[in-house]
mmCIF file of N, CA and C in Angstrom:
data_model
loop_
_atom_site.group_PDB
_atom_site.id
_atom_site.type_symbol
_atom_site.label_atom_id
_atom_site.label_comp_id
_atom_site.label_asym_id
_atom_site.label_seq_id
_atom_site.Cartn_x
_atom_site.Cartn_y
_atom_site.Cartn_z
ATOM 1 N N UNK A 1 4.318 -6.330 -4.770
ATOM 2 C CA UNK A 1 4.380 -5.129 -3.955
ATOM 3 C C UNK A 1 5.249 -5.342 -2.724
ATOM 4 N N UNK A 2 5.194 -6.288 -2.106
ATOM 5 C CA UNK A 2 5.733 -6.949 -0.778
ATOM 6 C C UNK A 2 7.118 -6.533 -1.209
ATOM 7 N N UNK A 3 7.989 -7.570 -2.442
ATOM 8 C CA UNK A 3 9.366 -7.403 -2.689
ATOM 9 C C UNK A 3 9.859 -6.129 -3.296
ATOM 10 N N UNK A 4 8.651 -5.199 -3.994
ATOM 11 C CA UNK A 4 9.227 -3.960 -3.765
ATOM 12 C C UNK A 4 9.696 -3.357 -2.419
ATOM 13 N N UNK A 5 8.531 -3.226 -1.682
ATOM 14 C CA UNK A 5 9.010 -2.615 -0.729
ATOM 15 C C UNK A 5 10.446 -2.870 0.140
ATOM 16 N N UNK A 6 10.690 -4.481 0.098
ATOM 17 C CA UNK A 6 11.726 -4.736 0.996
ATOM 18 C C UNK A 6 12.913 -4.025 0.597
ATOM 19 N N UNK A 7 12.813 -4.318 -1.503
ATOM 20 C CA UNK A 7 14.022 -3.997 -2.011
ATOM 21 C C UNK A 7 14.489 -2.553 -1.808
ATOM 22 N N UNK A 8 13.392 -1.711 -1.658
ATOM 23 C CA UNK A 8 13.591 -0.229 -1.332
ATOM 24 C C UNK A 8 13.853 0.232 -0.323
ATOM 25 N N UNK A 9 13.500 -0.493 0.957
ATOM 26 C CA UNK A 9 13.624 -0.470 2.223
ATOM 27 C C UNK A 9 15.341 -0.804 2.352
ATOM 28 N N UNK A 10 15.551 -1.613 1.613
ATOM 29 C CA UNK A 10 17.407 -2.362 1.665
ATOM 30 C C UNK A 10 18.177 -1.295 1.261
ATOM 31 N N UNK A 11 17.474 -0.918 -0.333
ATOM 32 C CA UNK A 11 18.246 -0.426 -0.991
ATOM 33 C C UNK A 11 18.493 1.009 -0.617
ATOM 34 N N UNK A 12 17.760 1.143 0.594
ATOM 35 C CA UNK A 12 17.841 2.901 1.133
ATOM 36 C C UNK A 12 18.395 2.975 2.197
ATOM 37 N N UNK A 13 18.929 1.845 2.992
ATOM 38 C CA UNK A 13 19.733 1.369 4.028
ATOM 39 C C UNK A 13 18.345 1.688 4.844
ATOM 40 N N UNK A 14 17.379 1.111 5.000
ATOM 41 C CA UNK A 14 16.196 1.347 5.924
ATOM 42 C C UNK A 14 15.727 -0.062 6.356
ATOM 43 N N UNK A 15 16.593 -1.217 6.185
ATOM 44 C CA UNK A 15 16.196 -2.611 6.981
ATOM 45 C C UNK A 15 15.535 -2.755 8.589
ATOM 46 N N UNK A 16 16.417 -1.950 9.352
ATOM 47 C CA UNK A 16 15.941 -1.821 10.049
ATOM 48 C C UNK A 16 14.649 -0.389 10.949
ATOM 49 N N UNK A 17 14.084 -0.614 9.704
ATOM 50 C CA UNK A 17 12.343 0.199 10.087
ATOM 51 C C UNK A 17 11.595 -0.824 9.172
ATOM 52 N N UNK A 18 11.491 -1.792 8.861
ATOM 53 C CA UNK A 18 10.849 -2.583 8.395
ATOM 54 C C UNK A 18 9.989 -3.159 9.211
ATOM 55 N N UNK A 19 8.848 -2.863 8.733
ATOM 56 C CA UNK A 19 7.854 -3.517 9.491
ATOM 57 C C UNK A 19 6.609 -3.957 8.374
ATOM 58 N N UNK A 20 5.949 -5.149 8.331
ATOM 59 C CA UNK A 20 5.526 -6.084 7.911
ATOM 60 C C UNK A 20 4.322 -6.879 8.404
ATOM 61 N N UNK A 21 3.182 -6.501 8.098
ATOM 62 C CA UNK A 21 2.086 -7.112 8.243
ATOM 63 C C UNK A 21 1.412 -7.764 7.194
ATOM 64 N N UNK A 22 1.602 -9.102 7.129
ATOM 65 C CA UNK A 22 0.309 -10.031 6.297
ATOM 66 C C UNK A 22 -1.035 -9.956 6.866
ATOM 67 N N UNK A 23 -1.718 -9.662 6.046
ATOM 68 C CA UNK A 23 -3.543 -9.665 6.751
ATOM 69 C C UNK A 23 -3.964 -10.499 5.472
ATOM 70 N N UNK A 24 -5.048 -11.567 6.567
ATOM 71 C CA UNK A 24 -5.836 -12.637 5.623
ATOM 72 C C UNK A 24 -7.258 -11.928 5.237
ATOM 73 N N UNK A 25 -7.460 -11.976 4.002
ATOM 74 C CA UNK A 25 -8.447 -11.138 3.781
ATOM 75 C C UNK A 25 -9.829 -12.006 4.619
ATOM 76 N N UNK A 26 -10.137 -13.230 4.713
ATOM 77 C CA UNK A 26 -10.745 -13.545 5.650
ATOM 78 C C UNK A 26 -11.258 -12.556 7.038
ATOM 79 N N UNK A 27 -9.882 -12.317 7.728
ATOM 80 C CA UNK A 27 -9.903 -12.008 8.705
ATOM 81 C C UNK A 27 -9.615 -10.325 8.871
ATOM 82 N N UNK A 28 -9.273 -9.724 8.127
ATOM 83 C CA UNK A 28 -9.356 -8.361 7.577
ATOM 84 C C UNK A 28 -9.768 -7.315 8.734
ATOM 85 N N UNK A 29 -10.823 -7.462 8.778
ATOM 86 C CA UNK A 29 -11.067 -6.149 9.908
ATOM 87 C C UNK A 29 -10.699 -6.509 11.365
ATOM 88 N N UNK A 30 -10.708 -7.438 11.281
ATOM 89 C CA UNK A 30 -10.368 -7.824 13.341
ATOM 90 C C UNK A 30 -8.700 -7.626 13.221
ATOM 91 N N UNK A 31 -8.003 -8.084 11.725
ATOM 92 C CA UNK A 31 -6.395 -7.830 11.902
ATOM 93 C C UNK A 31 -6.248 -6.539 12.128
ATOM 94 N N UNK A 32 -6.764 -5.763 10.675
ATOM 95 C CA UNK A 32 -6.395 -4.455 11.021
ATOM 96 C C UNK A 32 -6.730 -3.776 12.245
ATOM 97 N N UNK A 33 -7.943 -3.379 12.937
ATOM 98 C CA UNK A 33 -8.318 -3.366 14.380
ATOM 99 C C UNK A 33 -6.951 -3.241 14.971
ATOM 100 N N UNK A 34 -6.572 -4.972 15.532
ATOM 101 C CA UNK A 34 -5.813 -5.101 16.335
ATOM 102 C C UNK A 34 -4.208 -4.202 15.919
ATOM 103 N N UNK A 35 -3.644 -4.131 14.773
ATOM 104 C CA UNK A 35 -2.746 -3.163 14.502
ATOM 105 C C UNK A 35 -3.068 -1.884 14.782
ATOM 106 N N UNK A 36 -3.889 -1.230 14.518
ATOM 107 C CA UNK A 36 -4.212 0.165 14.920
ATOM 108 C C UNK A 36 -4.447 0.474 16.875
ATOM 109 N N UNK A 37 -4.992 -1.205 17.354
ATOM 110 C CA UNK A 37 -4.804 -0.823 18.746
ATOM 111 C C UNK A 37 -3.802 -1.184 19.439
ATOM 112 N N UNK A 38 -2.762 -1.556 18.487
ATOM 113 C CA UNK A 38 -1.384 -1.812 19.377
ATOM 114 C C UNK A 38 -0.816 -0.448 19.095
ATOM 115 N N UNK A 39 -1.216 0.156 18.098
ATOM 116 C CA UNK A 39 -0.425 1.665 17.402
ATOM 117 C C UNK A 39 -0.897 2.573 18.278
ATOM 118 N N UNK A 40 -2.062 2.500 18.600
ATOM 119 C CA UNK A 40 -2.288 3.514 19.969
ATOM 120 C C UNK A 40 -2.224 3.240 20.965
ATOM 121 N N UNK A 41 -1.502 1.744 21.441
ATOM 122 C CA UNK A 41 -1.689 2.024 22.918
ATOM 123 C C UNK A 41 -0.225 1.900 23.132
ATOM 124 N N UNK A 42 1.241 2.021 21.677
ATOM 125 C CA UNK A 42 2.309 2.544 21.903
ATOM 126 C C UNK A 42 3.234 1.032 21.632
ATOM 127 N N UNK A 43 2.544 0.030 21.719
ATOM 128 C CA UNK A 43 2.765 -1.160 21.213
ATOM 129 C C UNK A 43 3.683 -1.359 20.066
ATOM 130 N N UNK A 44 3.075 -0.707 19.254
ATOM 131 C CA UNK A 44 4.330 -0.781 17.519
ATOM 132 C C UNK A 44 4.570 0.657 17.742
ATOM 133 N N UNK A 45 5.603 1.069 17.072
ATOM 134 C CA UNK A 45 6.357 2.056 16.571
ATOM 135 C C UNK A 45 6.346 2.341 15.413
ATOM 136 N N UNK A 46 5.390 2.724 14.593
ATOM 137 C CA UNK A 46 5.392 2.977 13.165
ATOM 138 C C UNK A 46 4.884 4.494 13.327
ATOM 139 N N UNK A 47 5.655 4.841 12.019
ATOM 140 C CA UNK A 47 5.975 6.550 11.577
ATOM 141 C C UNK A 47 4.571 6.359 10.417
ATOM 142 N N UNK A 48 4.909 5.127 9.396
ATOM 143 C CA UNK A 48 4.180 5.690 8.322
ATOM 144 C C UNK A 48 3.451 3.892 7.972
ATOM 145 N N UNK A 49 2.383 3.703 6.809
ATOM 146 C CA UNK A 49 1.580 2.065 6.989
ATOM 147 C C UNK A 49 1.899 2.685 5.620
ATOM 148 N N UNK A 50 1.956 1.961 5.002
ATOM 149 C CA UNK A 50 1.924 1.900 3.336
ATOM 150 C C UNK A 50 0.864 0.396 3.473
ATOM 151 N N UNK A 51 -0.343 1.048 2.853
ATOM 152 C CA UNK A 51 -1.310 -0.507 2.288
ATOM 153 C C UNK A 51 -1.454 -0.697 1.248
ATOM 154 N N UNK A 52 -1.052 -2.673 1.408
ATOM 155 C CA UNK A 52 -1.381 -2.840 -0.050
ATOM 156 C C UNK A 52 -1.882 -2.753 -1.008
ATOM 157 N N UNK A 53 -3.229 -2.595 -0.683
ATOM 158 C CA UNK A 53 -4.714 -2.807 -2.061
ATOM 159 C C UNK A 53 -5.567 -1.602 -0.980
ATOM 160 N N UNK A 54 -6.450 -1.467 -2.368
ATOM 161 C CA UNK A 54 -7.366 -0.465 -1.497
ATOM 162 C C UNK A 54 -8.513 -1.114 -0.536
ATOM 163 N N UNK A 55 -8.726 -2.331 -0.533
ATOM 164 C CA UNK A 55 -9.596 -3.544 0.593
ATOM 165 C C UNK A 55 -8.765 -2.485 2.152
ATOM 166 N N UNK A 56 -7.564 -2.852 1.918
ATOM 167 C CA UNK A 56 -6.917 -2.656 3.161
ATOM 168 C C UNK A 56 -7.029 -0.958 3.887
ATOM 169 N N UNK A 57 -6.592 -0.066 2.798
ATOM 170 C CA UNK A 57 -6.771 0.936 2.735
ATOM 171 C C UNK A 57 -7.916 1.514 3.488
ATOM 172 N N UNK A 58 -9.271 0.963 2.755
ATOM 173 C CA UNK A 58 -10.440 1.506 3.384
ATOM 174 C C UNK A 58 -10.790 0.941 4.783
ATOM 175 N N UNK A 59 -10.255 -0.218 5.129
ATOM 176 C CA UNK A 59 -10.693 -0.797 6.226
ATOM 177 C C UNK A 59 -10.053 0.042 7.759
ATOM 178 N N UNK A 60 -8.788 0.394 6.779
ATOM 179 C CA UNK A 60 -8.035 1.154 7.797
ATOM 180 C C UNK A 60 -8.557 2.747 8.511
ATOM 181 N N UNK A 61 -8.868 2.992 7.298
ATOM 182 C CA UNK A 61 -9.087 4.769 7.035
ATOM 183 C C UNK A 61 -10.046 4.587 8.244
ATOM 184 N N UNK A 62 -11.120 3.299 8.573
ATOM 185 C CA UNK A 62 -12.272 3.251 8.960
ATOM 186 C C UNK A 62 -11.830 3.075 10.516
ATOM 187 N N UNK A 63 -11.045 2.440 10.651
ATOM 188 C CA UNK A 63 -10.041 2.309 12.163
ATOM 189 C C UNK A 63 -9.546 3.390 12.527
ATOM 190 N N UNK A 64 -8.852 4.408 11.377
ATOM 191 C CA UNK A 64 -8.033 5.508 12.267
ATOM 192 C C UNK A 64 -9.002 6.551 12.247
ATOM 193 N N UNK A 65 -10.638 6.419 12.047
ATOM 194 C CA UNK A 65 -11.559 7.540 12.213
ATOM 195 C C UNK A 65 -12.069 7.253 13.660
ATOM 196 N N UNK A 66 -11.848 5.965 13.808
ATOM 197 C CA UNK A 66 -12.830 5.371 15.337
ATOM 198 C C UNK A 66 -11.773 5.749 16.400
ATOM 199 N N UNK A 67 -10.166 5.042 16.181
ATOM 200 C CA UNK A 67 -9.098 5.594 16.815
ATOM 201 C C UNK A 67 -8.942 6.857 17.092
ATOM 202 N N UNK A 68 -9.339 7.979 16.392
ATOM 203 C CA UNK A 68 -8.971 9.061 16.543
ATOM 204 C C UNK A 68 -7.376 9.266 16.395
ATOM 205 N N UNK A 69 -6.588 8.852 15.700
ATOM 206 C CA UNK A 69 -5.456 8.752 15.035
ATOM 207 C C UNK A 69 -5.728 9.992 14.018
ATOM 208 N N UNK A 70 -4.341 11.007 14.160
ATOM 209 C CA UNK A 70 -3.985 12.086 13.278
ATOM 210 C C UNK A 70 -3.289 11.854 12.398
ATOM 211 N N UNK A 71 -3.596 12.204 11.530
ATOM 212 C CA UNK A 71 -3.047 12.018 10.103
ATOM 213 C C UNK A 71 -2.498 13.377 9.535
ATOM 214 N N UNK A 72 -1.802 13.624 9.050
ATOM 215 C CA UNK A 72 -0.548 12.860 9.710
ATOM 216 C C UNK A 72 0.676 13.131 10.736
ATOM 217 N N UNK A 73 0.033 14.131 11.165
ATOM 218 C CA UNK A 73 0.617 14.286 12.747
ATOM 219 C C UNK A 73 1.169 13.208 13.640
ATOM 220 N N UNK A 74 0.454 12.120 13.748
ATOM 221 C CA UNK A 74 0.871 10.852 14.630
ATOM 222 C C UNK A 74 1.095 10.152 13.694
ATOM 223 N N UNK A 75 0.345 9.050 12.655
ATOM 224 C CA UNK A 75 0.994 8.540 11.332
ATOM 225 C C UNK A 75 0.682 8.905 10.183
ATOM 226 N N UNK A 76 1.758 8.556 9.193
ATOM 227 C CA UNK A 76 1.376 8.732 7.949
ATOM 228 C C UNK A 76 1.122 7.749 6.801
ATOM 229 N N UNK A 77 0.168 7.817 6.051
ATOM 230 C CA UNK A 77 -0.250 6.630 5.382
ATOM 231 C C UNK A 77 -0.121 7.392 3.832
ATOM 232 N N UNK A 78 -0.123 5.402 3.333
ATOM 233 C CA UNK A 78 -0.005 5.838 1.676
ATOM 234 C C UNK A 78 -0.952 5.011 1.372
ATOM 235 N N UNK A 79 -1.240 4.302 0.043
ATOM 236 C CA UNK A 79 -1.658 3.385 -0.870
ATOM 237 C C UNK A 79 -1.641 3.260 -2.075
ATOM 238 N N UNK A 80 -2.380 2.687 -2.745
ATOM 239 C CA UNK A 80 -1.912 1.996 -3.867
ATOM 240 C C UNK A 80 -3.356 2.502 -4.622
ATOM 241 N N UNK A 81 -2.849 3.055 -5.975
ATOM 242 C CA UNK A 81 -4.250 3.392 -7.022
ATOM 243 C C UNK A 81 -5.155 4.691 -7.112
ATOM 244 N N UNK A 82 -5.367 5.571 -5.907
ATOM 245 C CA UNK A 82 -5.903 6.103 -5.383
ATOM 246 C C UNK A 82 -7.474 5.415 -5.156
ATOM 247 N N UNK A 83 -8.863 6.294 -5.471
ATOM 248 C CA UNK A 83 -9.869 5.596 -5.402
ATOM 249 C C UNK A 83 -10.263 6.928 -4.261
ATOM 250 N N UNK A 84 -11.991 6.779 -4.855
ATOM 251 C CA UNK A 84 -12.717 7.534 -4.408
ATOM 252 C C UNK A 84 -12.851 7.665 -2.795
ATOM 253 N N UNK A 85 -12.364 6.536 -2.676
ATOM 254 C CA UNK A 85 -11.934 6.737 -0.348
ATOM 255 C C UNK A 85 -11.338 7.493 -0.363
ATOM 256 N N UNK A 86 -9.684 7.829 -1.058
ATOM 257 C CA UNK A 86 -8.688 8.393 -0.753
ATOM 258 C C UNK A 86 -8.953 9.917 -1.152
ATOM 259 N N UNK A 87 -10.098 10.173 -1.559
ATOM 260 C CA UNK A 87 -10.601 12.175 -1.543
ATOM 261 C C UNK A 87 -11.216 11.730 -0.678
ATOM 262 N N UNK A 88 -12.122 11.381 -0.236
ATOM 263 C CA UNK A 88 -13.227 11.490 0.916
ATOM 264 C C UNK A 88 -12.322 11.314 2.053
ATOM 265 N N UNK A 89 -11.839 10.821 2.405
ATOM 266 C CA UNK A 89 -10.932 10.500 4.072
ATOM 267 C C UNK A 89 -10.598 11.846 4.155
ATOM 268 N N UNK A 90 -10.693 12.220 5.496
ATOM 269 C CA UNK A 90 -10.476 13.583 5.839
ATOM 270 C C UNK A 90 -9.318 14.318 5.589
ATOM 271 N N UNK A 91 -7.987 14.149 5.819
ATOM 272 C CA UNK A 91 -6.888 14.389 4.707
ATOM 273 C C UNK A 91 -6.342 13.369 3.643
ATOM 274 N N UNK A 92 -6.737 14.128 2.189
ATOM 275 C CA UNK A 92 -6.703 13.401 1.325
ATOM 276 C C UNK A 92 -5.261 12.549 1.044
ATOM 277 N N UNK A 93 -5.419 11.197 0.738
ATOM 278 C CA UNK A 93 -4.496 10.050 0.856
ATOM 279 C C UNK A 93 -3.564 10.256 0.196
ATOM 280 N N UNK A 94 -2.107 10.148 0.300
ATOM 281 C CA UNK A 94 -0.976 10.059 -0.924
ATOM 282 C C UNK A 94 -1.310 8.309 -1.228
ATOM 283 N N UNK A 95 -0.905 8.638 -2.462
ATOM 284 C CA UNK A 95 -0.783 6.920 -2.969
ATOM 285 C C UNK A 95 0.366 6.635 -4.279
ATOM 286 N N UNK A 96 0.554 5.633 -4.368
ATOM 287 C CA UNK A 96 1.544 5.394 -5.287
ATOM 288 C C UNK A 96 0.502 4.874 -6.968
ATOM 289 N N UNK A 97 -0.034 5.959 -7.892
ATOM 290 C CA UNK A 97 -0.112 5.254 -8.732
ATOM 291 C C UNK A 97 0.804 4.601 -9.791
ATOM 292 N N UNK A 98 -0.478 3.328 -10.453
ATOM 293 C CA UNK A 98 0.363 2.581 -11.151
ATOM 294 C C UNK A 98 -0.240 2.536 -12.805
ATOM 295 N N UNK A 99 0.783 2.669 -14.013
ATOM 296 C CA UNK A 99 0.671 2.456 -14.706
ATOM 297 C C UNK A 99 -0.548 1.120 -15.487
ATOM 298 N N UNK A 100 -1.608 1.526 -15.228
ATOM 299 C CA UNK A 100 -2.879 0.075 -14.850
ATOM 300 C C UNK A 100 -2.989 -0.009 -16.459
ATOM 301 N N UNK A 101 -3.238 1.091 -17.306
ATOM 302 C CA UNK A 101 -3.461 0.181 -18.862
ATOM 303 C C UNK A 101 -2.006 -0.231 -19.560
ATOM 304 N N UNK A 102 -1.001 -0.066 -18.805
ATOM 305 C CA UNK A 102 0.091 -0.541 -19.521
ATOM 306 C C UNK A 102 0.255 -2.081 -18.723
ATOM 307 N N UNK A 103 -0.295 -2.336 -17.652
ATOM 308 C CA UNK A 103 0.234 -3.363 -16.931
ATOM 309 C C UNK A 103 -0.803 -4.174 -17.528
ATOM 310 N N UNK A 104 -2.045 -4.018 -18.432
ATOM 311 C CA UNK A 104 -2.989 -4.266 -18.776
ATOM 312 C C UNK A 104 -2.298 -4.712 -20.083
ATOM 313 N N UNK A 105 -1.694 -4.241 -20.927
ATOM 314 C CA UNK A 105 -1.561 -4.705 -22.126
ATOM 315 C C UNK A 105 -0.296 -5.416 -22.001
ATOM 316 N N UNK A 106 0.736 -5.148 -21.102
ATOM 317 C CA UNK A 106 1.407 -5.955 -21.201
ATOM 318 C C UNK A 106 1.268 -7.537 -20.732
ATOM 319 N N UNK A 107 -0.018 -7.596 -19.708
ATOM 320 C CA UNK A 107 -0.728 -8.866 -19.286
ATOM 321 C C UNK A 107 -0.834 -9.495 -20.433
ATOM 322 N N UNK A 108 -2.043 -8.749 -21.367
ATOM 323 C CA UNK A 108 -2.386 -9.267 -22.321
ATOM 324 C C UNK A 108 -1.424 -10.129 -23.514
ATOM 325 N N UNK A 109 -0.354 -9.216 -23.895
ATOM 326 C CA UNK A 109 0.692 -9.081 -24.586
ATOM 327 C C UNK A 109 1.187 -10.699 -24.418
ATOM 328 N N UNK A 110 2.313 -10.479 -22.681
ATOM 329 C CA UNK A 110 2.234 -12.227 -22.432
ATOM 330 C C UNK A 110 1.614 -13.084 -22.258
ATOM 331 N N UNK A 111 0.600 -13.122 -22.217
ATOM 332 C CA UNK A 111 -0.687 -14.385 -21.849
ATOM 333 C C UNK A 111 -1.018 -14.866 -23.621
ATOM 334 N N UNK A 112 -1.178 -13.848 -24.783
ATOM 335 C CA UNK A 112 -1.062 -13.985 -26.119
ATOM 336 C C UNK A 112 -0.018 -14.920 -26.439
ATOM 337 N N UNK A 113 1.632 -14.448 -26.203
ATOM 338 C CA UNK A 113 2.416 -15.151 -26.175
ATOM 339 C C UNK A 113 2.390 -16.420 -25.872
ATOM 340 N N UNK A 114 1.975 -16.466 -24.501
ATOM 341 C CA UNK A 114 1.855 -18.185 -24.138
ATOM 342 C C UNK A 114 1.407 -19.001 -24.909
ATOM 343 N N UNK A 115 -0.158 -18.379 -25.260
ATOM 344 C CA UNK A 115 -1.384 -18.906 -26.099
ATOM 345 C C UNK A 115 -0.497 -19.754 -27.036
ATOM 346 N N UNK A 116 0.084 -18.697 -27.842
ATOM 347 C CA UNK A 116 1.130 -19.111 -28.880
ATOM 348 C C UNK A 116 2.274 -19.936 -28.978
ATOM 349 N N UNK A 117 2.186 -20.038 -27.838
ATOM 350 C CA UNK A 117 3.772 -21.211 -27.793
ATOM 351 C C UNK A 117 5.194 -20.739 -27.128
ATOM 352 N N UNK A 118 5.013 -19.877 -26.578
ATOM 353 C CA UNK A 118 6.089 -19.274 -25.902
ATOM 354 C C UNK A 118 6.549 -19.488 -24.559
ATOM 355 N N UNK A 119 7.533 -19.901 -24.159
ATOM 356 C CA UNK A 119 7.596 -20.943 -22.603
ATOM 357 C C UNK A 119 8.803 -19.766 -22.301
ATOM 358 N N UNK A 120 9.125 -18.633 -22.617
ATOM 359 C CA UNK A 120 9.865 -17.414 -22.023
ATOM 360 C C UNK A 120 9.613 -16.873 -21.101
ATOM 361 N N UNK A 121 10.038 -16.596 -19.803
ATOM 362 C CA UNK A 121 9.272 -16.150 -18.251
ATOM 363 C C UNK A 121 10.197 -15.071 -18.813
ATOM 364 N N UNK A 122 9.603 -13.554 -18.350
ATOM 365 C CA UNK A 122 9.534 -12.689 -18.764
ATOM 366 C C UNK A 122 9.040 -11.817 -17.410
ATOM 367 N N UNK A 123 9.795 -10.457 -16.957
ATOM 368 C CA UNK A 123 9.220 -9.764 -15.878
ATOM 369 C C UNK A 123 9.902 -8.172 -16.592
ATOM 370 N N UNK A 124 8.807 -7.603 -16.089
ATOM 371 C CA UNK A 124 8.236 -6.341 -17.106
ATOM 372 C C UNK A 124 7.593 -5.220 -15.804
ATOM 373 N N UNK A 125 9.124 -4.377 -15.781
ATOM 374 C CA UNK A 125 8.929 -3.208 -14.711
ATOM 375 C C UNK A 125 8.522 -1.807 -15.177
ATOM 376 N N UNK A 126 7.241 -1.617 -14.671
ATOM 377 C CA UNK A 126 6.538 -0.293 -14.889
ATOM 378 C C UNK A 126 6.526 0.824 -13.976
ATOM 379 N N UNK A 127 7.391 1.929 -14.575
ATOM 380 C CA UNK A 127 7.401 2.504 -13.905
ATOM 381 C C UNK A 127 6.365 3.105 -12.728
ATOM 382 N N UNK A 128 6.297 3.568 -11.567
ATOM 383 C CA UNK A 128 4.767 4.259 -10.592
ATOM 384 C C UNK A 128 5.163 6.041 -10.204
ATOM 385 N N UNK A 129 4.107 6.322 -10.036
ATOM 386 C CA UNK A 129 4.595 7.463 -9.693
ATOM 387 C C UNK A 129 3.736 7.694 -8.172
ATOM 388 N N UNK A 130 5.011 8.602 -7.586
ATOM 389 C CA UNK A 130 3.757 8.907 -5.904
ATOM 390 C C UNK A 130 3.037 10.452 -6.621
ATOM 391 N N UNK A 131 1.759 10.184 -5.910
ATOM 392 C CA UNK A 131 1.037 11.186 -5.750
ATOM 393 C C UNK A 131 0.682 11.774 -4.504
ATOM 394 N N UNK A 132 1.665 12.916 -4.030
ATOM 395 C CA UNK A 132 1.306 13.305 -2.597
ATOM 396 C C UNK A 132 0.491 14.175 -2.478
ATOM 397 N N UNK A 133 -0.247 13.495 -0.926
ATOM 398 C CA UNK A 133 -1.427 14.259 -1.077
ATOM 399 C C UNK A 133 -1.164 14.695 0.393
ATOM 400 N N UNK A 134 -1.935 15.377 1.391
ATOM 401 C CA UNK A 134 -1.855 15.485 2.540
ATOM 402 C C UNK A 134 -1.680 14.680 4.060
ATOM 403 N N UNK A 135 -1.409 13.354 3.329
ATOM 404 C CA UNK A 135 -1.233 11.846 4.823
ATOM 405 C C UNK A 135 -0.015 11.981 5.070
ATOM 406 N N UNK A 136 0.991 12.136 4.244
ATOM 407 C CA UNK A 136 2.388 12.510 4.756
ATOM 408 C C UNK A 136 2.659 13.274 5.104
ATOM 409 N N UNK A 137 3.943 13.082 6.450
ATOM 410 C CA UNK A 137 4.828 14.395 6.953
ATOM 411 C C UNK A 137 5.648 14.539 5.792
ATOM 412 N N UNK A 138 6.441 13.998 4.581
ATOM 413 C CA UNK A 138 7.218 13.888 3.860
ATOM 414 C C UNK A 138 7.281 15.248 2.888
#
């Protein structure tokens, strides 16, 4: 997900709005926290958070309810899968789904292969589609 984004970010001449947060799932809610209180007190400059997994997602949704952060008036958020958070959060989440039983059989598919004797590294792009929902200005 990471090298998607960069490549899309490049490939749209958007390098410079790149912005990039690793969060240790360890440490998860005190990271996110602290991003959302640098975002309101003007600290970062972000338009829109695209999160990785829905761990992140919900932890967030749970920050920009305490923040009082508008959605998406002040930022706009996406994620990944949808999931029963992303109707419940007060404007419902855009997210990028993903092709999950094809990424499923094609798991399967190469891991069979291996089983079998196959030492071919192999990378297998599935298409996603966005589903917009009301978090974007877009």
């Amino acid at each position: 997900r990471v090298n998607g984004y960069l490549e899309a970010m490049k490939s749209n001449n958007l390098e410079r709005h790149i912005w990039l947060q690793e969060i240790s799932r360890k440490t998860l809610k005190h990271e996110i926290k602290k991003i959302f209180t640098n975002f309101v007190s003007g600290k970062e400059q972000v338009e829109c958070m695209l999160f990785a997994n829905n761990e992140i997602s919900v932890a967030s949704f749970y920050c920009i309810q305490e923040k009082k952060i508008k959605i998406p008036d002040e930022l706009s958020i996406i994620g990944f899968d949808g999931g029963e958070a992303f109707d419940f959060f007060y404007n419902p989440v855009t997210y990028i789904k993903q092709p999950i039983d094809l990424m499923v059989k094609e798991s399967v598919r190469m891991l069979i292969d291996q089983i079998n004797g196959s030492s071919e590294i192999s990378q297998v792009i599935l298409k996603s589609e966005l589903i917009k929902r009301r978090s974007c200005c877009f």
